[in-house]
Short mmCIF file of C-alpha atoms in Angstrom, two decimals:
data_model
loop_
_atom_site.label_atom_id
_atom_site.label_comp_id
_atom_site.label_asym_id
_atom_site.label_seq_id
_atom_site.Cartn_x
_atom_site.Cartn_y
_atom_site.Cartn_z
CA UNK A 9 -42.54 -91.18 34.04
CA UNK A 10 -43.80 -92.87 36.88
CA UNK A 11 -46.27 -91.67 39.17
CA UNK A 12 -46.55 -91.85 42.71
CA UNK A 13 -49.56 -92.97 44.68
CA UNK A 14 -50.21 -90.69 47.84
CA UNK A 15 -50.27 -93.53 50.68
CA UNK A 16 -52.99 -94.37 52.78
CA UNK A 17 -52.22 -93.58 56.86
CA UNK A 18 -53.33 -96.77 59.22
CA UNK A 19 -52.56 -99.22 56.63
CA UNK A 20 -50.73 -101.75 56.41
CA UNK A 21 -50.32 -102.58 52.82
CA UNK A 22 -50.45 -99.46 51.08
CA UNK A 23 -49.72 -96.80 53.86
CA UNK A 24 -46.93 -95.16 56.32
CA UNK A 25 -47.25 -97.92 58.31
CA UNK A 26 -45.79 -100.42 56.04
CA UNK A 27 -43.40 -98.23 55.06
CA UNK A 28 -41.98 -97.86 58.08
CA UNK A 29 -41.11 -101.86 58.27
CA UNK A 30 -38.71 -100.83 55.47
CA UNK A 31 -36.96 -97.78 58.18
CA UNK A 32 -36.61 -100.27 60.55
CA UNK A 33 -35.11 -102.51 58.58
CA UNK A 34 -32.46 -100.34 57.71
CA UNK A 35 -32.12 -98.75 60.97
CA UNK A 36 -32.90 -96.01 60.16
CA UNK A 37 -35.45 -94.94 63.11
CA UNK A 38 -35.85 -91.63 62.70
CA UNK A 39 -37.40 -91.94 59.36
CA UNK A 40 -39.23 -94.66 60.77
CA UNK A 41 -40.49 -91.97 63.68
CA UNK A 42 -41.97 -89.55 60.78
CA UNK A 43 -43.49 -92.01 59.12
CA UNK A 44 -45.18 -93.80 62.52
CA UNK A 45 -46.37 -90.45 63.31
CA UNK A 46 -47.82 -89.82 60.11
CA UNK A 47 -49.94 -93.15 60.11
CA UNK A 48 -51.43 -92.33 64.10
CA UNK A 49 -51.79 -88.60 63.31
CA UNK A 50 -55.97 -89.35 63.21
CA UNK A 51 -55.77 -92.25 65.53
CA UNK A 52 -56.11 -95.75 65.02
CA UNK A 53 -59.14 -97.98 64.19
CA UNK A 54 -59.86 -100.34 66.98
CA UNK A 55 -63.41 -101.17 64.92
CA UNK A 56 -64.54 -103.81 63.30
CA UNK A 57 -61.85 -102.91 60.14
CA UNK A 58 -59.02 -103.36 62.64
CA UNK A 59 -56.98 -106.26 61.44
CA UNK A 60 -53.17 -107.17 61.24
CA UNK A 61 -53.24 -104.98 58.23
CA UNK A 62 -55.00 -101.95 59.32
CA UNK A 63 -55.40 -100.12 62.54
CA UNK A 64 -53.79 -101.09 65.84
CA UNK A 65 -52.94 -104.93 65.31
CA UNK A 66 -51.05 -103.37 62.24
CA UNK A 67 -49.11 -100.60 64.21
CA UNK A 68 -47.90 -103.06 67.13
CA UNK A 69 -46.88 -105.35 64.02
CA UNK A 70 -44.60 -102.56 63.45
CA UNK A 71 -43.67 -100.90 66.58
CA UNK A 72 -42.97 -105.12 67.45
CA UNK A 73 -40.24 -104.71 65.07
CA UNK A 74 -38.49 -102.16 66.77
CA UNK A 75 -39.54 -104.00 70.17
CA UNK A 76 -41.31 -100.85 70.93
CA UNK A 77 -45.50 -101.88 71.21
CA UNK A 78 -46.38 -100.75 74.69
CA UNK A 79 -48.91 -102.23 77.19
CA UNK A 80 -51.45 -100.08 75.89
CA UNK A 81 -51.37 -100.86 72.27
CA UNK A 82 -51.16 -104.79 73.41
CA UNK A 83 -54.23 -104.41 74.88
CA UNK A 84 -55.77 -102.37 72.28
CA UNK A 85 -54.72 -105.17 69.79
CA UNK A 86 -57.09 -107.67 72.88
CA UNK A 87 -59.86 -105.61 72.50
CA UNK A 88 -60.02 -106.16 68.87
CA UNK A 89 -59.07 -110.03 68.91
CA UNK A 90 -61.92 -109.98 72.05
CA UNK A 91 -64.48 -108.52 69.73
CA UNK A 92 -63.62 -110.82 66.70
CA UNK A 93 -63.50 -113.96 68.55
CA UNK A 94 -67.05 -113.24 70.10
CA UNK A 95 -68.48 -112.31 66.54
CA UNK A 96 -67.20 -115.69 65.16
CA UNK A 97 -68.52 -117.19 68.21
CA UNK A 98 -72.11 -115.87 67.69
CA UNK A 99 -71.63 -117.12 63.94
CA UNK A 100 -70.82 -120.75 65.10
CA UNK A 101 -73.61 -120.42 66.88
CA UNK A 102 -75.73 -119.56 64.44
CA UNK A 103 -75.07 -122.43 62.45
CA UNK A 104 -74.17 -119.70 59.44
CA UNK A 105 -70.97 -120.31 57.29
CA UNK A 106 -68.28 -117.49 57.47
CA UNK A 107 -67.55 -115.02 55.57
CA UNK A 108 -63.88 -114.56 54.21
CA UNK A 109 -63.27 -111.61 56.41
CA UNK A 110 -63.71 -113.36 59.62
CA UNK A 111 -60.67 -115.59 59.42
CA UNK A 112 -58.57 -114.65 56.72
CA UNK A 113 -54.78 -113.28 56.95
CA UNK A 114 -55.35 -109.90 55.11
CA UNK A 115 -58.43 -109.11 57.27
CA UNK A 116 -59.30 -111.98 60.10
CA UNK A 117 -58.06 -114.27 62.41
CA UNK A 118 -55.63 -115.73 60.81
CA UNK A 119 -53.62 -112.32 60.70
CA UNK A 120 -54.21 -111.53 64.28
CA UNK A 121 -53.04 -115.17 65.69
CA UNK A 122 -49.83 -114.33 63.21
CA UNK A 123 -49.68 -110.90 65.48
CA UNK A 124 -50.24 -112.99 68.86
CA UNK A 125 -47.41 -116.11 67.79
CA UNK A 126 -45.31 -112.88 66.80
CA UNK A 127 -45.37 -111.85 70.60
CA UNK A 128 -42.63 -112.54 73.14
CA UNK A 129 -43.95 -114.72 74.84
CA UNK A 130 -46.82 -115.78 72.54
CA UNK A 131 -50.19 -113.57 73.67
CA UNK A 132 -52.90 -115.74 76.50
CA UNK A 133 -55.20 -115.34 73.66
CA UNK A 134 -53.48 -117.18 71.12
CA UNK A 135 -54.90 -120.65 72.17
CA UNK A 136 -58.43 -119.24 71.92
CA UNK A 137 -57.66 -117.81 68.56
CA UNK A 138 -56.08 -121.55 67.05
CA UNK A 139 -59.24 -123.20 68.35
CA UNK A 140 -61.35 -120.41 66.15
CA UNK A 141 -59.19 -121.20 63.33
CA UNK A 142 -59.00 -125.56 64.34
CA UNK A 143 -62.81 -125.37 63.86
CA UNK A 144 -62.75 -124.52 59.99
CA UNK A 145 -61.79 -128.01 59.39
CA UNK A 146 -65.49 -129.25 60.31
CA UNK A 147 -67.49 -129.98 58.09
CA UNK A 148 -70.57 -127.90 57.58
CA UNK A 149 -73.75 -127.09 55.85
CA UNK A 150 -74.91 -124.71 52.50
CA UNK A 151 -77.57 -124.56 50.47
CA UNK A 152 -78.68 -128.02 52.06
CA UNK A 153 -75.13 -129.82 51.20
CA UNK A 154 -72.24 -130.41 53.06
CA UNK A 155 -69.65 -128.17 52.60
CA UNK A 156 -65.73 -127.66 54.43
CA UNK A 157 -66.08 -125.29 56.95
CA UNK A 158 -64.38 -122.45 56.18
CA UNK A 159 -67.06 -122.20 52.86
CA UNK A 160 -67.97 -118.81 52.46
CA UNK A 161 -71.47 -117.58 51.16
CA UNK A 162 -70.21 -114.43 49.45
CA UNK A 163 -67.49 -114.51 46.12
CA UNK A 164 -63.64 -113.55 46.65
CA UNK A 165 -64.60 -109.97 46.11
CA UNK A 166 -67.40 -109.32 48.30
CA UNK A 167 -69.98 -110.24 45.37
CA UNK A 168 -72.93 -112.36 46.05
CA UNK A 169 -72.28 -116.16 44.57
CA UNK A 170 -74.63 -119.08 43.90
CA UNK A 171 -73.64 -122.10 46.38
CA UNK A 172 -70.58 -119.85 47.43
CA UNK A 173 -67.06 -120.59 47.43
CA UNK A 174 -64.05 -122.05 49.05
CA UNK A 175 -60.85 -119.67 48.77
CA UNK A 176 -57.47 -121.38 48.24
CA UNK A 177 -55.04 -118.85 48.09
CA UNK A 178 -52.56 -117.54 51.21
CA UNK A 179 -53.68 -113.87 51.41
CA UNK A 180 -57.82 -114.69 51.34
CA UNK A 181 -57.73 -118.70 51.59
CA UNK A 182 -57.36 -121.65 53.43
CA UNK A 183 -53.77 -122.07 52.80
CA UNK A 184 -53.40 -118.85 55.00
CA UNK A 185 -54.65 -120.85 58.52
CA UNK A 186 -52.82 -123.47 57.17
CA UNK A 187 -49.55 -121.91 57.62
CA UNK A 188 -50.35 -120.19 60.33
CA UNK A 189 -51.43 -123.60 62.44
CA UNK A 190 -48.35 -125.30 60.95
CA UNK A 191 -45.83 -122.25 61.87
CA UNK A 192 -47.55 -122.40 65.52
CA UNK A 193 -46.89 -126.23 65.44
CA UNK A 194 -43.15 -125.69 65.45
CA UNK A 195 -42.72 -123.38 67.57
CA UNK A 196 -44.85 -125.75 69.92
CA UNK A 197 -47.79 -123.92 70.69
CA UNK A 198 -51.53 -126.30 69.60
CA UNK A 199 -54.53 -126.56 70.83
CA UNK A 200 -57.10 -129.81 70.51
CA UNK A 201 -57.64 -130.91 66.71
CA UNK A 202 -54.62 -128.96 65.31
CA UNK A 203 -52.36 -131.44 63.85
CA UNK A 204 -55.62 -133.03 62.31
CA UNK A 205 -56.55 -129.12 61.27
CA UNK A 206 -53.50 -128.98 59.11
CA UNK A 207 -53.91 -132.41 58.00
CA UNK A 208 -57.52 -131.58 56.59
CA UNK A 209 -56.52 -128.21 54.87
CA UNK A 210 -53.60 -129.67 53.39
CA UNK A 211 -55.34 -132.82 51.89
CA UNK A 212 -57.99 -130.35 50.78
CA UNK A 213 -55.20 -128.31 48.97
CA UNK A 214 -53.49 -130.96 47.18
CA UNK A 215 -57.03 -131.68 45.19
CA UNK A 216 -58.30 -128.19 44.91
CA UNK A 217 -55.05 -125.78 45.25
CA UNK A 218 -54.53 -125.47 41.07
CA UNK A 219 -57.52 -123.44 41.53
CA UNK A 220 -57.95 -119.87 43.23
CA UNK A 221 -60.82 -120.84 44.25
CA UNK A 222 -63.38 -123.48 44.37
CA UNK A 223 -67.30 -124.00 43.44
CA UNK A 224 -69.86 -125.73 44.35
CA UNK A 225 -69.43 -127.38 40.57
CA UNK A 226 -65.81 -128.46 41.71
CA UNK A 227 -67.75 -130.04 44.89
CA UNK A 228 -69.58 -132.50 42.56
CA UNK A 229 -66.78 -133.05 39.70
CA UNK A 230 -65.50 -136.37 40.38
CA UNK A 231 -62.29 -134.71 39.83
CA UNK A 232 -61.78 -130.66 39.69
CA UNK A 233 -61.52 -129.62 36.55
CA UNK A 234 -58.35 -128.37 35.11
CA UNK A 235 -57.22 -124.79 35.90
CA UNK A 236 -57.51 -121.98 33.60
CA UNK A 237 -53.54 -120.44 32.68
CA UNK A 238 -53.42 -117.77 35.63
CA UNK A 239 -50.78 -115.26 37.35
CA UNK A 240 -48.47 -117.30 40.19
CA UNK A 241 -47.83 -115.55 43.02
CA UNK A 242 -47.85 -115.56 47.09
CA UNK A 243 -51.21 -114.05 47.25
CA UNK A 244 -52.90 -116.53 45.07
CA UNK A 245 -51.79 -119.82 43.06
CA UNK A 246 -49.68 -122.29 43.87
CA UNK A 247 -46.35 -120.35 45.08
CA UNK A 248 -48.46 -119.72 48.63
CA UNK A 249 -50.18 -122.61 48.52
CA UNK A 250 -46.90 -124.72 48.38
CA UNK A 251 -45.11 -122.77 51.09
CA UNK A 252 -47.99 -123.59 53.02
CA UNK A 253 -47.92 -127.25 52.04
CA UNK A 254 -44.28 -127.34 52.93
CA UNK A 255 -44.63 -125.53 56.84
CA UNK A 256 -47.53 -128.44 57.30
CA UNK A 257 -45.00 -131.12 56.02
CA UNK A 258 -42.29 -129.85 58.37
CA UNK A 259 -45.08 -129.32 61.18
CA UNK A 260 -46.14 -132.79 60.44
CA UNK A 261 -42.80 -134.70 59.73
CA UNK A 262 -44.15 -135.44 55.95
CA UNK A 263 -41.10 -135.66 53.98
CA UNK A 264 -43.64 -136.96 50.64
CA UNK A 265 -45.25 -133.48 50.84
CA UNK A 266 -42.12 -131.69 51.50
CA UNK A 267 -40.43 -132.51 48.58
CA UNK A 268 -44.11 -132.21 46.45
CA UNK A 269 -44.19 -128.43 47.38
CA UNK A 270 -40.87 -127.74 46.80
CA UNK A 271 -41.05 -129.64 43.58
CA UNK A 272 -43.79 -127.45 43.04
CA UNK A 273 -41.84 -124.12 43.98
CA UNK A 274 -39.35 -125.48 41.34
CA UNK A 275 -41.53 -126.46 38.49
CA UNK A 276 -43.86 -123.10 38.63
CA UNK A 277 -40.93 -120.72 39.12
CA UNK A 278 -38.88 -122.28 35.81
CA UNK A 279 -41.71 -122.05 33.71
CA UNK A 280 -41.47 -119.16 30.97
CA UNK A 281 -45.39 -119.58 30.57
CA UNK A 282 -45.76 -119.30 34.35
CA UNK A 283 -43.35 -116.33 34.78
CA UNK A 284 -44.69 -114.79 31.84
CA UNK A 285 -48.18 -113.61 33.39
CA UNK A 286 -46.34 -111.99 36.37
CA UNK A 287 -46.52 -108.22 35.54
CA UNK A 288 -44.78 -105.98 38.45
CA UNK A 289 -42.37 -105.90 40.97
CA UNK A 290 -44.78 -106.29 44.34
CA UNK A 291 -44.81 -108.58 47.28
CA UNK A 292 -48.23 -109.26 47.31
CA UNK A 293 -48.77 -110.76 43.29
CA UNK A 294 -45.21 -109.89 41.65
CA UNK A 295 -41.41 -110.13 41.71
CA UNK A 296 -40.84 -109.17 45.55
CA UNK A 297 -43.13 -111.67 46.91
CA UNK A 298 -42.08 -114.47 45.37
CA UNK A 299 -38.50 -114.00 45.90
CA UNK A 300 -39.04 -113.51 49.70
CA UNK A 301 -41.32 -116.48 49.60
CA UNK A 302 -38.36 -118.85 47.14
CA UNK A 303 -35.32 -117.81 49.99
CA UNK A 304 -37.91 -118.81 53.21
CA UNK A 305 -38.84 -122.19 50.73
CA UNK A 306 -34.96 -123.03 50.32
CA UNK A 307 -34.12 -122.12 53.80
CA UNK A 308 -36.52 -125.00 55.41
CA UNK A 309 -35.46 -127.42 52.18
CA UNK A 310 -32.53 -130.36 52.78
CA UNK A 311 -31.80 -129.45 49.35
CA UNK A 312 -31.23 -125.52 49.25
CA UNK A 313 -28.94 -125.26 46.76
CA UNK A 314 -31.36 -126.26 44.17
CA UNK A 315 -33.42 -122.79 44.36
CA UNK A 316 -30.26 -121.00 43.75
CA UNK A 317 -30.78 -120.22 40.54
CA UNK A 318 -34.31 -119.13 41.01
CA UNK A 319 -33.44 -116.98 43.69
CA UNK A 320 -30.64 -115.44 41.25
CA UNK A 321 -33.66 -115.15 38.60
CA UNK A 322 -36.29 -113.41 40.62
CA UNK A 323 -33.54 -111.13 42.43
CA UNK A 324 -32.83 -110.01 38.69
CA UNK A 325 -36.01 -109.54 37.41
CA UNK A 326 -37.09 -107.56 40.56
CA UNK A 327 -33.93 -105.42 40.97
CA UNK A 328 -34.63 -103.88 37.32
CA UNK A 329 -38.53 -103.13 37.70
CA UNK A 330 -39.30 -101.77 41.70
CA UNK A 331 -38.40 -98.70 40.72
CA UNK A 332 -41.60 -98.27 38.35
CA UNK A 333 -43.89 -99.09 40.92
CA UNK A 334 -46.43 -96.25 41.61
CA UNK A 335 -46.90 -97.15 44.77
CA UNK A 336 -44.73 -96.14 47.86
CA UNK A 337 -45.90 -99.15 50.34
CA UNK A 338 -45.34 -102.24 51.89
CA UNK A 339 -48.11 -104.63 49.87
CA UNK A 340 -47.86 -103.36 46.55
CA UNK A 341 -45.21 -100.11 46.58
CA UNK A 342 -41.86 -100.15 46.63
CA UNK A 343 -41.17 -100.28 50.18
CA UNK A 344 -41.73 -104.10 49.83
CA UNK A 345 -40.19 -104.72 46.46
CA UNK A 346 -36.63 -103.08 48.81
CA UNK A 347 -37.21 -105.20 51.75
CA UNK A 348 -37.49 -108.31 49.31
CA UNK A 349 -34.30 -106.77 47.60
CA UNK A 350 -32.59 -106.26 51.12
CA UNK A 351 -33.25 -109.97 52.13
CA UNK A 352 -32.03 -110.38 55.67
CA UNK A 353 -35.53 -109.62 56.89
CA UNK A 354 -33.54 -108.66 60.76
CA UNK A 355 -36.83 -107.63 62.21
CA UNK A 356 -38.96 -110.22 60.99
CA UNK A 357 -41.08 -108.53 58.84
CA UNK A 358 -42.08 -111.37 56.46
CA UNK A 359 -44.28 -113.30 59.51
CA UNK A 360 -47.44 -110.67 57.96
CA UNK A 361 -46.97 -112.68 55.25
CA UNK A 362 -46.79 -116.50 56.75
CA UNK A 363 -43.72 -116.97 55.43
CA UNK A 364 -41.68 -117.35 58.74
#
């Protein structure tokens, strides 16, 4: 018997927030009501924790579905990208290399400039915000080497890590600014250094993207060594990575990379080993989100017929397994694994994942 985890309020991923994106999906707005009211019944974090997946960038995400974020919570959201574009600012500064939090989707400003593109029209702010995001791509300095710029100090999880680390993956890595400066790119919105941005992150990718994550040993290898067998999935591995890839190829007008990350899409996704190490029915590392992310790959592809099958595949394998998720939300609950299932996405829900 499966059983249910009680949902967190404010939250994006796991809470009645991200639930709601599935009542407005169906239409069904009263639902969504209750559960919007449930997630704001203790307010809503305008702190440091704010992100586009917690507090109020995360409820206009979802009241912006509806088309029903006010003035107020707009310029709640400005407060908080304020606040994190000055902290970055003092960092730069500083000289200091950033930490993952600072600019990554899940918790930085990569999800907030997806919030700001996501606006009609795009937010004043959103130039400031690409330029943050445009300055990762220079070069910098750690333990006395150089190092890209978006090098972080601390490990993936928060833990401390000799000569640091550069992340990869969509949800906590590079290829997360990556789509986000390429999806901003065509829709015609760049600041100075963007095109070259995406250029450098890309490149970067295509030597270092087998890998979650990168060391300072990779760094010195005169080529990175070859990956350990790990889970494929939008959060981390080379599903993300090569949606990513493909937005800068369209972005860029690269039809060699194109076809390389759908080539990739194709390979990974046919691959019993591959498919073997994914273990549930989620958006952010199972079923769910790699469906959602195969349909936006064959939608952008010359060739869409090709992903057909794997769309038939991952539709299959999902529909018989959501249901024994213990989890009721958006990230990792079954709220996601039925808006994958559902697979219009009417109200654009997929853009907190880069996808569109």
């Amino acid at each position: 018997m499966t059983t249910t985890t009680v949902p967190r309020t404010q939250d994006l991923s796991e809470g009645a927030l991200g639930m709601a994106l599935l009542d407005i999906e169906r239409r069904d707005l009263s639902t969504a009501r209750r559960h919007l009211t449930q997630a704001t019944a203790r307010g809503v974090s305008t702190g440091s924790n704010a992100s586009l997946f917690h507090g109020a960038p995360a409820l206009e995400f979802v009241l912006a579905r509806a088309h029903g974020a006010d003035d107020n919570v707009r310029a709640a959201v400005d407060r908080v990208v304020d606040a994190r574009l000055a902290a970055a600012h003092r960092r730069q500064a500083a000289g200091a290399l950033p930490h993952l939090a600072e600019w990554d989707l899940i918790r930085g400003l990569t999800g907030l400039a997806a919030l700001l593109l996501s606006r009609q029209p795009p937010a004043p702010r959103l130039p400031d915000v690409l330029t943050c995001l445009v300055a990762l791509a220079q070069p910098a300095h750690g333990d006395g080497r150089p190092v890209p710029g978006w090098w972080s100090p601390i490990g993936p999880v928060g833990e401390e890590m000799a000569g640091g680390h550069g992340n990869n993956g969509m949800a906590h890595g590079i290829a997360g600014p990556l789509a986000l400066l390429s999806l901003a790119l065509r829709d015609g919105i760049s600041v100075p250094g963007q095109e070259e941005a995406v250029d450098t992150f890309a490149t970067w990718l295509d030597r270092h993207g087998a890998h979650y994550w990168s060391t300072a040993a990779h760094l010195d290898a005169d080529q990175p060594p070859a990956p350990e067998p790990t889970r494929q999935s939008w959060c981390y591995g080379q599903p993300g990575i090569a949606r990513a890839q493909q937005l800068a190829a369209l972005a860029l007008g690269d039809p060699a990379r194109r076809r390389a990350a759908e080539d990739t899409i194709e390979t990974t996704l046919t691959d019993p080993l591959h498919l073997a190490r994914i273990t549930d029915s989620t958006l952010c590392h199972g079923w769910a989100g790699l469906l959602t992310l195969t349909r936006a790959v064959a939608a952008d592809s010359p060739a869409p017929d090709r992903f057909s099958p794997i769309i038939q595949d991952l539709h299959r394998r999902l529909a018989t397994s959501w249901e024994r998720l213990p989890k009721l939300g958006f990230m990792e609950g079954r709220a996601g694994a039925q808006l994958a299932l559902q697979a219009p996405d009417a109200v654009g829900w997929s853009r907190a994942l880069l996808l569109t």
